[in-house]
PDB file of C-alpha atoms in Angstrom:
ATOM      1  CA  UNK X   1      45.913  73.153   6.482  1.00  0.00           C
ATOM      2  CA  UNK X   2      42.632  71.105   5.953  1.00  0.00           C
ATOM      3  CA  UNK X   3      42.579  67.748   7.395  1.00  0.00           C
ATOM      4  CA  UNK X   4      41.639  64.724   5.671  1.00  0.00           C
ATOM      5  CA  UNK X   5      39.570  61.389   7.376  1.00  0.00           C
ATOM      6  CA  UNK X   6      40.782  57.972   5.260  1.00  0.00           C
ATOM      7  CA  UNK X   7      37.632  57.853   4.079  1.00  0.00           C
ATOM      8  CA  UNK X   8      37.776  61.172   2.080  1.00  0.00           C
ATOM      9  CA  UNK X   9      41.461  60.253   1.041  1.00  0.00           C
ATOM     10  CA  UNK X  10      40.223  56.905  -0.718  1.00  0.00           C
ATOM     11  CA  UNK X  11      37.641  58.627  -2.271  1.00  0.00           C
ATOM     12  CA  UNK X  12      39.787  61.397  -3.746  1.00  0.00           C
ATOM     13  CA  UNK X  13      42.596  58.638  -4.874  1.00  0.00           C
ATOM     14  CA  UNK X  14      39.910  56.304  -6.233  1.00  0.00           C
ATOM     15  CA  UNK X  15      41.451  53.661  -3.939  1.00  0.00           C
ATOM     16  CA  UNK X  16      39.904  50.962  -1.062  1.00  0.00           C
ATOM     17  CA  UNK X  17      40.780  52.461   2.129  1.00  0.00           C
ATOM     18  CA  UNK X  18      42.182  48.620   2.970  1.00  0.00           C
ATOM     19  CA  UNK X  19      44.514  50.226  -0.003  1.00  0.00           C
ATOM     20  CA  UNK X  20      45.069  53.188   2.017  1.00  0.00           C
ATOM     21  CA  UNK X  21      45.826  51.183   5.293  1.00  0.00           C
ATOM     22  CA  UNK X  22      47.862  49.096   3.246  1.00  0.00           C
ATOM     23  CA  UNK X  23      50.512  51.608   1.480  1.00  0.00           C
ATOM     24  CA  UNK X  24      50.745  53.372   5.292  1.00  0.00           C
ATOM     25  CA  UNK X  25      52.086  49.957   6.691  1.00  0.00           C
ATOM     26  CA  UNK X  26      54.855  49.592   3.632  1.00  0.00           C
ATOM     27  CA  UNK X  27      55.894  53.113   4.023  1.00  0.00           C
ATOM     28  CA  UNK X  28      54.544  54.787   0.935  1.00  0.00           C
ATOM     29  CA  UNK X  29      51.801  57.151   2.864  1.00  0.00           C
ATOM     30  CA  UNK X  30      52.053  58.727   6.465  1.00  0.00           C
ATOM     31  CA  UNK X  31      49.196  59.890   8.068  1.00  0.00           C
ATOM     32  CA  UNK X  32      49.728  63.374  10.244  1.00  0.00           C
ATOM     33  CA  UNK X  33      48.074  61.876  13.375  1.00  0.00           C
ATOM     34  CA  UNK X  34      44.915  60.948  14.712  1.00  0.00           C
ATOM     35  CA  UNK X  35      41.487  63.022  14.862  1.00  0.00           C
ATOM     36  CA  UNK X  36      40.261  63.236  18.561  1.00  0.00           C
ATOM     37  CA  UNK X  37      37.756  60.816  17.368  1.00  0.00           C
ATOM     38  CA  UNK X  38      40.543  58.534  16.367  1.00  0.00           C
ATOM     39  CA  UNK X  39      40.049  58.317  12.571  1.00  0.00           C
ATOM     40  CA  UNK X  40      43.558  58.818  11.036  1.00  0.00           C
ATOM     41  CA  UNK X  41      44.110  61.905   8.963  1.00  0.00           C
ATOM     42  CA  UNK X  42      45.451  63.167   6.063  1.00  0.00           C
ATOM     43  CA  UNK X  43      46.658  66.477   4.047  1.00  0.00           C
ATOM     44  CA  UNK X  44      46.317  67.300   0.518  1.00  0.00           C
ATOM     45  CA  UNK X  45      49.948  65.905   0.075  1.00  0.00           C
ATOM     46  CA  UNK X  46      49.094  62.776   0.860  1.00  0.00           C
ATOM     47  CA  UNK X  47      46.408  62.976  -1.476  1.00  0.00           C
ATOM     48  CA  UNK X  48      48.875  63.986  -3.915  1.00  0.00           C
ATOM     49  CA  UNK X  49      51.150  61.149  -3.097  1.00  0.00           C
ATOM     50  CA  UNK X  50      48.213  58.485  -3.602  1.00  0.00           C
ATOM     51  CA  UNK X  51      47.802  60.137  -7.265  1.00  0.00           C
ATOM     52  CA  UNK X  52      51.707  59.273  -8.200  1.00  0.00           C
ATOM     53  CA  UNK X  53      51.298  56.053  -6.793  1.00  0.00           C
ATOM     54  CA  UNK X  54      48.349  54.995  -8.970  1.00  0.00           C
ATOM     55  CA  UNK X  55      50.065  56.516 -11.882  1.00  0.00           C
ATOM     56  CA  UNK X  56      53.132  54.707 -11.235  1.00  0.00           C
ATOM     57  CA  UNK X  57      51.048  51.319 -10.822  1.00  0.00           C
ATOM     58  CA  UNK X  58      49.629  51.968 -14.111  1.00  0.00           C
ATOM     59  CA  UNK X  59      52.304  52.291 -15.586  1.00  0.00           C
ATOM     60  CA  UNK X  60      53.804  48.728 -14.122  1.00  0.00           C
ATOM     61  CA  UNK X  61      56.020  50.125 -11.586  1.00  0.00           C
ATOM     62  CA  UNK X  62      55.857  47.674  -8.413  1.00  0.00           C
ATOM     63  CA  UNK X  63      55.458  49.218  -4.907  1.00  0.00           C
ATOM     64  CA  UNK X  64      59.382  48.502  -3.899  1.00  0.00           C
ATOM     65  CA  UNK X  65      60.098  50.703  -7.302  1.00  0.00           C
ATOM     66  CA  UNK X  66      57.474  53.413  -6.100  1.00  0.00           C
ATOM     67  CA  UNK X  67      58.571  53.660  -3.014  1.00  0.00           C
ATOM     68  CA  UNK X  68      62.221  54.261  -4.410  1.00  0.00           C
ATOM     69  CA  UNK X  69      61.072  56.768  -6.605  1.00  0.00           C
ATOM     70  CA  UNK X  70      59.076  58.290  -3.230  1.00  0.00           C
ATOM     71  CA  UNK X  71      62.515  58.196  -1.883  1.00  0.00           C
ATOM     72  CA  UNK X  72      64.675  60.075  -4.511  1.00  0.00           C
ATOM     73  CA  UNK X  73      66.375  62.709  -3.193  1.00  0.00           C
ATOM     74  CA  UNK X  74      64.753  65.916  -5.174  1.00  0.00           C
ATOM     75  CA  UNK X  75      67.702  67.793  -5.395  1.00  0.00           C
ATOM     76  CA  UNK X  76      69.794  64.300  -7.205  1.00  0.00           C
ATOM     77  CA  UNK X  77      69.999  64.139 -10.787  1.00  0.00           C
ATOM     78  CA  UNK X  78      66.808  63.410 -12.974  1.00  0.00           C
ATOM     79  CA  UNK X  79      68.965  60.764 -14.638  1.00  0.00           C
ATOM     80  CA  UNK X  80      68.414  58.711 -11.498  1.00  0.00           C
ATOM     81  CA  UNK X  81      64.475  58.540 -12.657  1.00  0.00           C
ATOM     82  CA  UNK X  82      64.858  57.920 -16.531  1.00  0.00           C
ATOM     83  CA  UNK X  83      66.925  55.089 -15.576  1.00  0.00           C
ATOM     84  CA  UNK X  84      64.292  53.401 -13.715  1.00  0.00           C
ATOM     85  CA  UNK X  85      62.086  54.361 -16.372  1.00  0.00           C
ATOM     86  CA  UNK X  86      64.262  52.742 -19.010  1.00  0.00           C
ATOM     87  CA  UNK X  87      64.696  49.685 -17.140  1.00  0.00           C
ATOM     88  CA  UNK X  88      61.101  49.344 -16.914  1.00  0.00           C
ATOM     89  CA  UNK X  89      60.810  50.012 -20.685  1.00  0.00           C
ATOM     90  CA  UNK X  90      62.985  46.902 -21.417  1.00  0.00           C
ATOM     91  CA  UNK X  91      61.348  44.771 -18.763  1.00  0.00           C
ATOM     92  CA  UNK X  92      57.978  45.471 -20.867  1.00  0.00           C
ATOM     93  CA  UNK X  93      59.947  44.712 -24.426  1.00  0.00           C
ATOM     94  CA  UNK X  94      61.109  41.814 -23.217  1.00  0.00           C
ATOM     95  CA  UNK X  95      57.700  40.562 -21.948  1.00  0.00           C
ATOM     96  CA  UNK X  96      56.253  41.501 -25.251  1.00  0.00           C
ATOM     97  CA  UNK X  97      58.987  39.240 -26.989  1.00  0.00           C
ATOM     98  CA  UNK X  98      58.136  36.148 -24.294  1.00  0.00           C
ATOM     99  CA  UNK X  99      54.617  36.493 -25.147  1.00  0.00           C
ATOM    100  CA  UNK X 100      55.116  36.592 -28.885  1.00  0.00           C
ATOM    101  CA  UNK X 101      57.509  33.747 -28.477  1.00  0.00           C
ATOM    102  CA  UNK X 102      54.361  32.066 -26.664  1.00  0.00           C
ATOM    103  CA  UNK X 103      51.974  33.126 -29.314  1.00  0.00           C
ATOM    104  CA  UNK X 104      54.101  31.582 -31.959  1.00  0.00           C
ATOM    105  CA  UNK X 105      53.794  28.107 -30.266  1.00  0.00           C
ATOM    106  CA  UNK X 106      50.610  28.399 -29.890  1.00  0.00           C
ATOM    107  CA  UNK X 107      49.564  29.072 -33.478  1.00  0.00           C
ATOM    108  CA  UNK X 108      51.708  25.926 -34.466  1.00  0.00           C
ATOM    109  CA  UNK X 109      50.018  24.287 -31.878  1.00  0.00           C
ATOM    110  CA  UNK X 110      47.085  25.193 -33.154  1.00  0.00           C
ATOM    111  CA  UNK X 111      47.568  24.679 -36.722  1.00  0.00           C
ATOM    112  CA  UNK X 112      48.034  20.599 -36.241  1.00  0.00           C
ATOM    113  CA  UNK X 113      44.392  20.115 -35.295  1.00  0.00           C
ATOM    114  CA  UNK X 114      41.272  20.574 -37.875  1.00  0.00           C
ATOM    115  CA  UNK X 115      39.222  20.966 -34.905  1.00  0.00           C
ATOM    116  CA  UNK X 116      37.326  17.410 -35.975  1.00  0.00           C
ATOM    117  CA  UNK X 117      37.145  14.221 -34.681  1.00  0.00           C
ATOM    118  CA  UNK X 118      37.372  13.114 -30.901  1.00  0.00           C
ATOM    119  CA  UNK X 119      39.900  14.702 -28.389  1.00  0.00           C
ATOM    120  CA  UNK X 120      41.416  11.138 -28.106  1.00  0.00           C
ATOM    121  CA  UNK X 121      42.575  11.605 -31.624  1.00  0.00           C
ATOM    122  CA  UNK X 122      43.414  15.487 -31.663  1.00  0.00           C
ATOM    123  CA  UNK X 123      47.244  16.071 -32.376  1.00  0.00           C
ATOM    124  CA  UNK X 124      47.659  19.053 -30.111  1.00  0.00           C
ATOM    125  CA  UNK X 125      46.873  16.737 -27.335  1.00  0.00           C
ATOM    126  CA  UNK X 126      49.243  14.234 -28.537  1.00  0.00           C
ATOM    127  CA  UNK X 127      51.659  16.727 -29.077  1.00  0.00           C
ATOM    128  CA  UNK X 128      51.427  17.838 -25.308  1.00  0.00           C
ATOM    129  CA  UNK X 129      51.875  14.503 -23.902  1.00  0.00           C
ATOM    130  CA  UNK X 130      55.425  13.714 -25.568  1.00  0.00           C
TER     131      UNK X 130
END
């Protein structure tokens, strides 16, 4: 089994290797042990691992939800994952709907001021303050 320095593993992942460091002191990555030189090292599986975890943050999955995907049993039920992934689907949707909601009051906002005339006189400001 090849071993892997930090260094090589954040260059494979694409990540900072204060990333690396990082996701090894919350539990997501374990490194096999220690190089007689004392640079930690790493396996392909690890590599692997880093590769889910940047999908996962991609896709808006925070590190407590990785790491409880990480931590699904493989032999439980697949249903276990689509929920997550579902729950995550309606977090999104009802984002989307808050920031319509806040694009709506903007646009009203926006639609009581010509842009003309000094800021002391603008009725977004006005509307604001009350």
């Amino acid at each position: 089994m090849s071993q892997l320095r930090i260094g090589d593993i954040a260059k494979g992942s694409g990540l900072s290797v204060e990333t690396i460091r990082y996701y090894e002191r919350r539990g997501l990555i374990t490194p096999l042990g220690r190089l007689p030189s004392g640079y930690r090292c790493y396996d392909a599986h690890t590599l692997e691992r880093l590769h889910f975890i940047v999908r996962c943050k991609s896709l808006g999955f925070s590190l407590d939800e990785i790491q409880e995907l990480l931590l699904l049993d493989p032999n439980a039920e697949s249903a276990q994952v689509k929920q997550k992934v579902d729950l995550r689907i309606q977090q999104i949707e009802d984002k989307i709907s808050q920031l319509r909601e806040l694009q709506h009051s903007l646009h009203q906002l926006s639609d009581l001021c010509s842009g003309e005339g000094p800021v002391s006189d603008c009725p977004i400001i006005d509307t604001l303050k009350h």
